[in-house]
Amino acid sequence: MSISLPKAFNEFDEARQKGFIDVKELKEKGKNIVGTYCVFTPWEIILAADAIPISLCAMSDEPIPEAEKHLPRNLCPLIKSSYGFAITDTCPYFYFSDLIVGETTCDGKKKMYEYMNDIKPVHVMQLPQTTIGDDSYNLWRNEMVVLKERIEKEFNVEITDENLKQAIKARNEERRMLKKFYELGTLCPPPITGLEILKVLYGATFKTDKNEQNQTIDNMIKSVMEEYNNGVRKVSEDAPRILITGCPTGGATEKVIQIIEENGGAVVCFENCTGVKGNDTLVNEDIDPIDALTDKYLNVACSCISPNDNRIELLDRLVDEYKVDGVVDIVLQACHTYNVETYRIKKFLNENKNIPYMSIETDYSKSDIGQLQTRISAFIEML
Amino acid sequence: MYSIGIDSGSVATKGIVFDGQIIEHIIIPTGWSPKNACEEVLLTLLDKTGIKKEHAFIVATGYGRVSIDFADKTLTEITCHAKGAHFLNNDVRTILDIGGQDSKVIKLDNNGNVVDFLMNDKCAAGTGRFLQVMINLLGSDIKDIDNLTKGAVPESINSMCTVFAESEVISMLANGSSKESVASGILHSIANRIVTLASKVGIEEDIMFTGGLAQSNELTNIISNKLKKKVYTSPLSQLNGAIGAAVIGLNKYKRLKSRM
Ligand code: SF4
Ligand code: SF4
């Protein structure tokens, strides 16, 4: 089976806009929609209630000026953008959501949810700050139960263990497919560009029909590999292989990926929430579903967890698996946890892995493109 | 075999002709059009040396490099600075560069290749631009900075942001601080910035200070004192980027020729 590739990639690129109509239709059919922002959100619990979980818009700078009327300027653009979309009614996903689920990740986010709650019901899960110890586990497990109960009450449904198990299976299936797709990046040279990988990964967060998504991605992998095996090379074998880590990327931060690839680098792996972070480990299908979910969602390699050894372990493995030549850490402006962590990540990569590293602090504006050009191309010249 | 390196910075455009040695060099203000400045540099260099354009390999660097359509290759100033410093003194392992728009610290290996580097973020704090604004405020000239600050007790300037530092300086003067001690304070604040940047990358000897502000002995001494290490400068350091570009160009040219 062969499908036209650019079209397939574009479809994901346009997923955010296309999804608007899907959500509207789902809504009209009486489906409940739950908006989410973070990889910590256990989508399985939402799915188990036969509701639709969806990622809300948070990666554009358009609504930021509005958001700044309530929020400080010196705040992460992701938080400002999320809030801006919410108050300006410009994110249809937010508009159609019956409930928003947030987590107490970073300080900015958790305080922003307090304001957001005035616009829409927001359920905030109290995330422990560490993965260490039984208390953390029990706290997070309890938060899973509380979320389940809230959703049951809100949508007047009962979520059985069987529902949860089915949802876990479905999500694992989706994760396996996304993984199979982004692992194309392990090939040397990669059969697709980093920008294409990102578009699919980012686009997938806005897709509501996951069966269709799995099918499209599967076809896409087949076509890509067919071309590749026929000798088509999109990326030069000499292109330095770059791993992206750090804050979530997509939307306005695509500028960084674009600059890397325009200057001769090839982004082969995304170790962040848009990529590997959420999909790398599956949920155990054989144990009590709430325990399984607790375990999975406590171990997200996010910098708001302290210590965040999971990220180091993940990077350690990915650098080898993807035969990485250099690492670019994207830090969104005023994201303290990721910013502070850059020192540890640099040290680990430079000293333990002998891999060049650079960190980029940026926001959703275009004002730093010139600077980024110089810094990124110098980094690539150095590899 | 000749190569020409052109470094088009925000303030000045520099060019050299190179055949293993620097044969000719020129520095002109960039002005409003980097494109015009680069063309003028090229034509003057060709004119002075009598070399034909076809017989030279041209490498362009600096922020204006994108507007140069006659270059055979373009590279970032970071790579070129490293090669240039290595040519001027091959013991150099760390470069501190304070340019008009940005400051950077570059670490190099014993072949003059970049091992690591850091550049300041968007803002102008600690750059030549920062000094320019402050010196104008004092009604002084950047050329006189050494005379002005010699022996002065520095005021401590706390604001990192150019805009805030400006009001800080104004109120210091209003409160009776001397021009000399304020100017010295400004140099210290610039030095602090580059030293912090350097400590993030990690300093290795020998250290070379380049860029427009490297001409100030006072600033060089302040940096050296803060680092507790000897800091070299070179009278040719303003040409550093252009030299590096030309060195890379010549190597590239030789490699191309040997393949033909
Ligand atoms: S980086 Fe952390 S806080 Fe941000 S979206 Fe990912 S999991 Fe959530
Ligand atoms: S990028 Fe950082 S500051 Fe922004 S929401 Fe994520 S963790 Fe919070």
XYZ file of C-alpha atoms and ligand atoms in Angstrom:
659
model
C 0.000 0.000 0.000
C 1.377 3.340 -0.961
C 0.152 6.729 0.094
C 1.475 10.060 -0.973
C 3.834 11.151 1.757
C 3.812 14.916 1.763
C 0.033 14.731 1.891
C 0.111 12.412 4.870
C 2.544 14.644 6.737
C 0.496 17.698 5.923
C -2.567 16.019 7.234
C -0.909 15.828 10.627
C 0.336 19.360 10.230
C -3.219 20.499 9.799
C -4.523 18.183 12.500
C -5.092 20.995 14.930
C -7.415 22.819 12.565
C -9.101 19.705 11.214
C -9.683 18.423 14.701
C -11.888 21.400 15.470
C -14.639 20.045 13.284
C -14.236 16.526 14.631
C -14.644 17.768 18.161
C -17.720 19.745 17.233
C -19.274 16.686 15.641
C -18.392 14.488 18.604
C -19.941 17.050 20.858
C -23.111 17.119 18.805
C -23.306 13.345 19.123
C -23.376 13.845 22.868
C -19.802 12.826 23.652
C -18.064 14.318 26.661
C -14.771 16.074 26.018
C -11.945 16.445 28.526
C -9.206 18.949 27.822
C -5.678 18.257 29.057
C -2.280 19.960 29.023
C 0.258 17.565 30.291
C 1.783 14.118 29.856
C 0.954 13.415 33.504
C -2.764 13.258 32.686
C -3.959 9.639 32.707
C -5.915 9.677 29.468
C -6.960 6.093 30.146
C -9.318 7.157 32.937
C -11.008 9.619 30.598
C -11.263 7.037 27.826
C -12.669 4.506 30.269
C -15.598 6.865 30.849
C -16.198 6.830 27.102
C -15.199 10.495 27.033
C -12.714 12.032 24.591
C -9.409 13.307 25.989
C -7.783 16.029 23.933
C -4.691 18.205 24.166
C -5.554 21.860 24.351
C -3.849 24.560 22.289
C -0.789 25.957 24.042
C 1.923 26.469 21.448
C 1.157 29.736 19.705
C 1.944 33.308 20.658
C -1.309 34.785 19.329
C -3.282 34.795 22.588
C -0.338 35.761 24.811
C -1.021 39.521 24.950
C -4.525 38.804 26.257
C -3.134 36.383 28.843
C -0.657 38.985 30.039
C -3.540 41.121 31.229
C -3.929 38.615 34.069
C -0.625 36.782 34.189
C 2.874 38.161 34.693
C 4.872 38.727 31.535
C 7.790 36.832 32.953
C 6.058 33.460 32.792
C 6.540 30.447 30.553
C 4.897 31.033 27.139
C 3.206 27.643 27.330
C 1.249 28.690 30.388
C 0.457 32.124 28.997
C -0.618 30.651 25.703
C -2.833 28.008 27.348
C -4.531 30.614 29.449
C -4.769 33.091 26.573
C -6.524 30.540 24.389
C -8.921 29.813 27.235
C -9.968 33.377 27.955
C -10.219 34.462 24.327
C -12.304 31.476 23.304
C -9.979 30.830 20.388
C -9.183 27.200 21.176
C -12.228 25.239 20.024
C -10.999 22.257 22.028
C -11.195 24.337 25.152
C -14.536 25.707 24.082
C -16.026 22.231 23.643
C -14.424 20.730 26.740
C -16.738 19.761 29.567
C -13.918 19.440 32.030
C -10.245 20.394 32.114
C -7.736 18.196 33.909
C -4.534 19.766 35.151
C -1.736 18.732 37.474
C 0.323 20.653 39.997
C 3.476 20.384 37.902
C 5.290 23.702 37.921
C 4.260 26.659 40.037
C 3.084 28.795 37.126
C 0.790 26.133 35.821
C -0.826 25.258 39.102
C -1.531 28.877 39.952
C -2.878 29.503 36.459
C -5.390 26.673 36.909
C -6.924 28.592 39.786
C -7.859 31.374 37.369
C -8.879 28.985 34.646
C -11.339 27.386 37.007
C -13.409 30.583 36.824
C -13.996 29.939 33.144
C -14.459 26.182 33.075
C -14.422 23.434 35.680
C -10.804 22.465 36.176
C -9.900 19.336 38.054
C -6.367 19.615 39.398
C -4.492 16.466 40.336
C -2.054 16.986 43.214
C 1.183 15.632 41.877
C 3.849 14.537 44.368
C 7.197 16.237 43.833
C 9.217 13.065 43.913
C 8.901 9.468 42.805
C 10.720 8.275 45.895
C 8.870 6.607 48.759
C 5.522 4.972 49.398
C 3.916 8.259 50.369
C 4.385 9.626 46.868
C 3.044 6.492 45.317
C 0.015 6.409 47.588
C -0.680 10.083 47.086
C -0.618 9.736 43.319
C -2.639 6.536 43.404
C -5.259 8.289 45.448
C -5.308 11.155 42.941
C -6.068 8.590 40.228
C -9.053 7.400 42.230
C -10.220 10.955 42.921
C -10.036 11.784 39.214
C -11.972 8.646 38.373
C -14.671 9.578 40.878
C -14.863 13.148 39.615
C -15.290 11.981 36.054
C -17.883 9.416 37.077
C -19.853 12.099 38.857
C -19.387 14.751 36.188
C -20.510 12.474 33.346
C -22.825 10.291 35.359
C -21.114 7.052 34.408
C -19.481 4.169 36.180
C -15.905 3.322 35.329
C -15.239 -0.358 35.843
C -11.879 -2.097 35.995
C -12.805 -3.688 32.701
C -13.298 -0.224 31.113
C -9.924 0.838 32.441
C -8.201 -2.257 31.125
C -9.650 -1.707 27.685
C -8.572 1.920 27.699
C -5.079 0.916 28.768
C -4.901 -1.530 25.879
C -6.051 1.103 23.408
C -3.569 3.708 24.644
C -0.744 1.200 24.615
C -1.651 0.388 21.047
C -1.429 4.057 20.129
C 1.873 4.405 21.965
C 3.315 1.366 20.206
C 2.396 2.841 16.850
C 3.828 6.281 17.616
C 6.958 4.615 18.907
C 7.301 2.524 15.788
C 6.983 5.740 13.819
C 9.475 7.919 15.665
C 11.943 5.066 15.882
C 12.409 5.496 12.132
C 14.824 8.129 13.396
C 17.212 5.411 14.564
C 18.105 4.626 10.943
C 21.281 6.127 9.482
C 20.527 8.317 7.594
C 16.974 8.770 8.873
C 14.299 8.180 6.217
C 12.364 11.307 7.257
C 13.318 14.719 8.534
C 12.958 15.818 12.127
C 10.397 18.414 11.127
C 8.256 15.658 9.620
C 8.569 13.547 12.763
C 7.586 16.531 14.897
C 4.598 17.376 12.731
C 3.209 13.889 13.122
C 3.898 13.687 16.862
C 2.478 17.125 17.533
C -0.446 16.592 15.175
C -1.315 13.335 16.908
C -2.065 15.196 20.131
C -4.999 16.833 18.350
C -6.458 13.715 16.757
C -9.614 12.289 18.241
C -10.003 9.125 16.196
C -7.107 7.026 17.390
C -7.964 3.978 15.272
C -7.769 6.072 12.177
C -4.571 7.651 13.464
C -2.950 4.246 14.021
C -3.965 3.193 10.518
C -2.584 6.358 8.903
C 0.684 6.122 10.776
C 1.064 2.462 9.916
C 0.559 3.223 6.230
C 2.948 6.109 6.491
C 5.673 3.937 7.990
C 5.199 1.415 5.191
C 5.443 4.037 2.453
C 8.442 5.702 4.047
C 10.259 2.387 4.311
C 9.316 1.390 0.787
C 10.874 4.584 -0.566
C 13.858 4.212 1.722
C 14.481 0.639 0.639
C 14.289 1.793 -2.952
C 17.207 4.069 -2.241
C 15.428 7.373 -1.693
C 17.467 9.510 0.728
C 15.937 12.690 2.088
C 18.650 13.334 4.619
C 22.351 13.207 3.944
C 24.345 10.504 5.643
C 26.842 13.135 6.835
C 24.264 15.288 8.563
C 25.065 15.483 12.298
C 22.374 13.621 14.223
C 20.658 15.809 16.804
C 18.521 14.838 19.769
C 16.069 17.402 21.109
C 15.322 17.430 24.812
C 13.649 19.804 27.249
C 10.291 21.555 27.302
C 7.443 20.513 25.013
C 7.965 21.460 21.357
C 5.591 21.990 18.474
C 3.747 24.998 17.074
C 5.855 28.121 17.508
C 8.928 26.239 18.742
C 9.158 24.427 15.420
C 11.402 27.361 14.504
C 14.270 25.691 16.366
C 13.913 22.388 14.513
C 13.637 24.254 11.242
C 16.847 26.206 11.877
C 18.710 23.029 12.858
C 17.685 21.272 9.666
C 18.229 24.288 7.403
C 21.769 24.448 8.717
C 22.636 20.889 7.902
C 21.666 19.006 11.060
C 19.180 16.153 11.200
C 16.886 15.928 14.204
C 16.486 12.217 14.829
C 14.906 12.063 18.262
C 12.571 14.101 20.469
C 13.109 13.393 24.152
C 10.341 15.618 25.368
C 6.639 15.599 26.003
C 5.806 15.803 22.341
C 7.881 12.706 21.663
C 9.500 9.927 23.607
C 8.697 11.095 27.158
C 5.082 10.009 27.130
C 5.305 7.046 24.820
C 8.461 5.252 25.841
C 6.980 3.125 28.613
C 3.653 1.364 28.287
C 1.116 0.773 31.033
C 1.255 -2.691 32.559
C -1.793 -4.579 31.285
C -1.555 -7.436 33.781
C -1.949 -5.785 37.165
C -4.633 -3.738 38.898
C -5.324 -0.918 36.403
C -5.143 1.894 38.947
C -1.793 0.598 40.211
C -0.571 0.304 36.647
C -1.587 3.863 35.831
C -0.047 5.208 39.022
C 3.211 3.552 38.195
C 3.278 4.840 34.637
C 2.277 8.414 35.410
C 4.501 8.834 38.412
C 7.571 8.104 36.346
C 7.285 10.757 33.644
C 10.832 12.077 33.179
C 9.719 15.667 33.822
C 11.939 18.275 35.460
C 9.220 19.213 37.932
C 9.922 15.862 39.644
C 12.875 15.920 41.992
C 15.293 14.282 41.610
C 14.605 13.624 37.963
C 16.888 10.654 37.439
C 14.458 9.157 34.941
C 15.408 11.821 32.422
C 19.084 10.991 32.734
C 18.392 7.289 32.261
C 16.200 7.977 29.273
C 18.756 10.298 27.656
C 21.520 7.815 28.349
C 19.691 5.156 26.383
C 18.404 7.390 23.575
C 21.807 8.901 22.833
C 23.086 5.396 22.083
C 20.009 4.066 20.318
C 19.789 7.027 17.972
C 23.569 7.352 17.512
C 23.362 10.997 18.461
C 26.138 13.511 17.622
C 24.789 16.464 19.564
C 21.992 17.383 21.958
C 19.924 20.571 21.859
C 17.965 21.343 25.015
C 15.003 23.637 24.424
C 14.015 25.615 27.478
C 10.966 27.835 27.336
C 11.588 31.229 28.841
C 10.933 31.338 32.592
C 10.645 27.566 32.899
C 12.738 27.297 36.022
C 12.786 23.553 36.469
C 14.066 22.758 32.990
C 16.387 25.747 33.074
C 17.985 24.714 36.343
C 18.275 21.159 35.098
C 20.343 22.234 32.059
C 23.497 22.206 34.201
C 23.002 18.587 35.182
C 22.065 17.517 31.661
C 25.077 19.277 30.141
C 27.409 17.758 32.691
C 26.007 14.298 32.131
C 26.189 14.522 28.346
C 29.612 16.169 28.181
C 31.286 14.092 30.841
C 29.543 10.714 30.831
C 28.497 10.469 27.204
C 31.107 12.698 25.595
C 28.387 14.383 23.536
C 28.300 18.112 22.712
C 25.332 19.895 24.193
C 23.720 23.279 23.859
C 20.769 24.776 25.605
C 18.456 27.277 23.993
C 16.162 29.510 25.957
C 13.358 30.712 23.759
C 9.716 31.677 23.606
C 7.032 31.661 20.927
C 8.077 34.934 19.302
C 10.186 35.318 16.198
C 12.406 37.982 17.750
C 15.354 35.674 18.431
C 15.547 33.949 15.050
C 18.740 35.776 14.017
C 20.510 34.863 17.240
C 19.292 31.285 17.046
C 20.597 31.022 13.476
C 24.110 31.950 14.598
C 24.152 29.810 17.712
C 22.649 26.743 16.097
C 24.720 26.856 12.933
C 27.883 27.314 15.016
C 26.878 24.280 17.048
C 26.400 22.228 13.904
C 29.672 23.482 12.389
C 31.337 22.230 15.550
C 29.963 18.664 15.347
C 46.621 30.644 -3.927
C 44.722 33.335 -2.079
C 41.790 33.432 0.203
C 39.788 36.394 1.346
C 38.010 36.451 4.674
C 35.260 38.990 5.273
C 33.683 39.476 8.668
C 30.654 41.701 8.576
C 29.780 42.691 12.115
C 27.091 45.025 13.345
C 29.565 47.871 13.803
C 32.481 47.235 11.438
C 33.162 45.137 8.367
C 36.614 43.617 8.267
C 38.457 41.903 5.442
C 41.836 40.295 4.888
C 43.742 38.744 2.018
C 45.633 35.652 3.024
C 48.035 33.167 1.503
C 49.313 31.666 4.724
C 50.276 35.180 5.811
C 48.107 38.250 6.077
C 48.881 40.219 2.934
C 46.393 43.025 3.255
C 43.645 44.076 5.624
C 40.921 46.662 5.889
C 38.332 47.769 8.441
C 35.393 50.010 7.544
C 32.164 50.940 9.333
C 29.289 48.643 8.361
C 26.815 51.500 8.240
C 23.246 50.817 7.200
C 23.963 48.343 4.455
C 26.127 45.324 5.249
C 25.860 44.399 1.574
C 27.466 47.656 0.430
C 30.109 47.482 3.129
C 31.076 43.947 2.115
C 31.306 44.891 -1.551
C 33.459 47.872 -0.710
C 35.767 45.725 1.408
C 36.156 43.166 -1.365
C 36.789 45.726 -4.109
C 39.320 47.641 -2.008
C 41.207 44.481 -1.124
C 41.314 43.317 -4.752
C 42.353 46.766 -5.850
C 45.152 47.087 -3.304
C 46.629 43.664 -3.974
C 45.939 43.445 -7.696
C 44.465 39.978 -7.232
C 41.614 38.903 -9.487
C 38.404 37.778 -7.848
C 38.508 34.458 -9.735
C 41.831 33.657 -8.104
C 40.618 33.914 -4.561
C 38.403 31.768 -2.409
C 36.050 33.953 -0.398
C 34.655 33.011 3.001
C 32.166 35.315 4.699
C 31.199 35.442 8.345
C 29.508 37.745 10.828
C 25.887 38.703 11.068
C 25.998 40.354 7.638
C 27.236 37.179 5.927
C 23.793 36.393 4.583
C 23.807 39.528 2.467
C 27.064 38.605 0.747
C 26.212 36.962 -2.544
C 29.790 36.618 -3.827
C 31.080 34.332 -1.056
C 32.168 30.779 -1.851
C 31.296 29.742 1.657
C 29.677 31.228 4.725
C 30.393 30.258 8.302
C 29.352 31.558 11.684
C 31.647 33.975 13.487
C 32.063 31.435 16.266
C 33.877 28.931 14.076
C 35.892 31.722 12.444
C 36.872 33.369 15.735
C 38.221 30.063 16.936
C 40.383 29.551 13.842
C 41.499 33.164 13.853
C 42.623 33.093 17.472
C 44.389 29.813 16.825
C 46.281 31.419 13.946
C 47.317 34.404 16.049
C 48.393 32.268 18.983
C 48.078 28.511 18.839
C 48.251 28.133 22.618
C 44.839 29.747 22.964
C 42.161 27.422 24.368
C 39.537 29.938 25.542
C 38.337 33.034 23.723
C 36.375 35.775 25.416
C 34.764 37.923 22.758
C 32.741 41.040 23.409
C 31.186 42.282 20.217
C 28.777 45.074 19.410
C 25.623 42.976 19.735
C 26.666 39.942 21.670
C 29.328 38.451 23.831
C 30.577 34.914 23.609
C 32.974 32.489 25.164
C 34.504 29.849 22.928
C 36.534 26.836 23.956
C 38.833 25.323 21.348
C 40.992 22.271 20.900
C 44.625 22.308 19.882
C 43.656 22.518 16.202
C 41.515 25.590 16.666
C 38.246 23.695 16.359
C 35.319 24.727 18.529
C 34.756 22.362 21.444
C 32.061 24.349 23.189
C 30.729 27.884 23.262
C 28.174 30.074 24.947
C 26.589 33.257 23.719
C 24.550 35.774 25.674
C 20.795 35.668 25.186
C 18.711 38.258 23.428
C 19.565 41.219 25.631
C 22.400 43.671 25.179
C 23.720 43.613 28.736
C 27.481 43.238 28.837
C 28.004 43.933 25.139
C 29.674 46.738 23.246
C 26.267 48.236 22.703
C 25.790 48.428 26.454
C 29.087 50.265 26.898
C 28.252 52.611 24.027
C 24.936 53.613 25.589
C 26.517 54.151 28.991
C 29.471 56.124 27.694
C 27.179 58.407 25.702
C 25.286 58.983 28.893
C 28.499 60.151 30.553
C 29.135 62.462 27.622
C 32.385 60.702 26.935
C 33.944 58.757 24.081
C 34.665 55.056 23.976
C 38.219 55.826 22.818
C 38.928 57.649 26.054
C 37.647 54.903 28.305
C 41.093 53.901 29.553
C 42.125 57.430 30.479
C 38.811 58.041 32.107
C 38.800 54.954 34.297
C 42.467 54.639 35.206
C 42.851 54.514 38.994
C 39.159 55.201 39.615
C 37.302 53.432 42.418
C 34.438 51.618 40.682
C 30.833 52.260 41.653
C 28.900 49.042 41.783
C 26.229 48.816 39.111
C 23.584 46.246 39.899
C 21.223 46.328 36.957
C 21.929 43.861 34.209
C 19.416 45.364 31.835
C 20.601 48.281 29.691
C 17.448 50.257 30.319
C 17.616 49.903 34.083
C 21.365 50.423 34.205
C 20.787 53.681 32.380
C 18.566 55.046 35.129
C 20.886 53.650 37.754
C 23.800 55.550 36.211
C 21.775 58.746 35.961
C 20.833 58.649 39.639
C 24.435 57.852 40.615
C 25.619 60.960 38.811
C 22.811 62.964 40.374
C 23.918 61.744 43.786
C 27.387 63.085 43.165
C 29.357 60.038 42.022
C 32.230 60.958 39.760
C 32.138 60.253 36.051
C 35.343 58.247 36.453
C 34.045 55.900 39.094
C 30.775 55.349 37.255
C 32.662 54.538 34.039
C 34.872 52.156 35.930
C 31.768 50.555 37.427
C 30.416 50.027 33.940
C 33.586 48.219 32.890
C 33.366 46.036 35.989
C 29.790 45.132 35.218
C 30.737 44.158 31.654
C 33.642 42.108 32.976
C 31.363 40.339 35.446
C 29.066 39.312 32.647
C 31.746 37.723 30.518
C 33.402 36.079 33.521
C 30.105 34.455 34.518
C 29.574 33.276 30.961
C 33.117 31.912 30.927
C 32.720 30.044 34.157
C 29.695 28.278 32.701
C 31.730 26.969 29.792
C 34.801 26.353 31.939
C 38.057 28.196 31.306
C 41.168 26.594 29.911
C 44.470 28.322 29.337
C 45.612 30.224 27.403
C 42.911 32.866 27.371
C 42.508 35.466 24.673
C 40.244 38.485 24.794
C 38.939 39.629 21.413
C 36.316 41.900 19.885
C 36.095 45.678 19.771
C 36.379 46.157 23.537
C 39.616 44.156 23.745
C 41.389 47.374 22.843
C 40.743 48.664 26.338
C 43.655 47.805 28.639
C 41.566 48.683 31.663
C 38.837 46.198 30.749
C 41.433 43.541 29.940
C 43.045 44.021 33.348
C 39.742 43.929 35.173
C 38.818 40.654 33.463
C 42.241 39.225 34.156
C 41.972 40.153 37.846
C 38.550 38.630 38.157
C 39.716 35.399 36.546
C 43.037 35.502 38.434
C 44.612 34.465 35.151
C 46.647 36.064 32.439
C 44.567 37.283 29.512
C 46.141 37.872 26.103
C 44.996 40.338 23.528
C 46.282 40.942 20.062
C 46.490 44.217 18.131
C 44.974 42.228 15.278
C 42.127 40.854 17.360
C 39.533 43.004 15.673
C 40.399 41.098 12.511
C 40.070 37.767 14.257
C 36.871 36.632 12.566
C 38.110 37.644 9.125
C 41.430 35.888 9.716
C 39.662 32.705 10.739
C 37.430 32.876 7.686
C 40.473 33.261 5.454
C 42.366 30.424 7.147
C 39.419 28.098 6.651
C 39.034 29.372 3.094
C 42.636 28.627 2.214
C 42.406 25.081 3.589
C 39.200 24.504 1.714
C 40.717 25.898 -1.478
C 43.751 23.654 -1.169
C 41.563 20.614 -0.613
C 39.421 21.438 -3.635
C 42.503 21.980 -5.798
C 44.129 18.743 -4.713
C 41.010 16.869 -5.806
C 41.059 18.361 -9.295
S 7.359 19.019 30.519
Fe 6.428 18.288 32.415
S 5.013 19.871 32.997
Fe 5.532 20.248 30.851
S 3.976 19.159 29.646
Fe 5.629 17.729 29.969
S 5.116 16.574 31.797
Fe 3.859 18.414 31.765
S 7.588 24.383 30.081
Fe 8.241 24.506 32.215
S 7.251 26.357 33.040
Fe 6.227 25.821 31.134
S 4.500 24.549 31.740
Fe 6.175 23.115 31.276
S 7.248 22.810 33.221
Fe 5.916 24.606 33.461
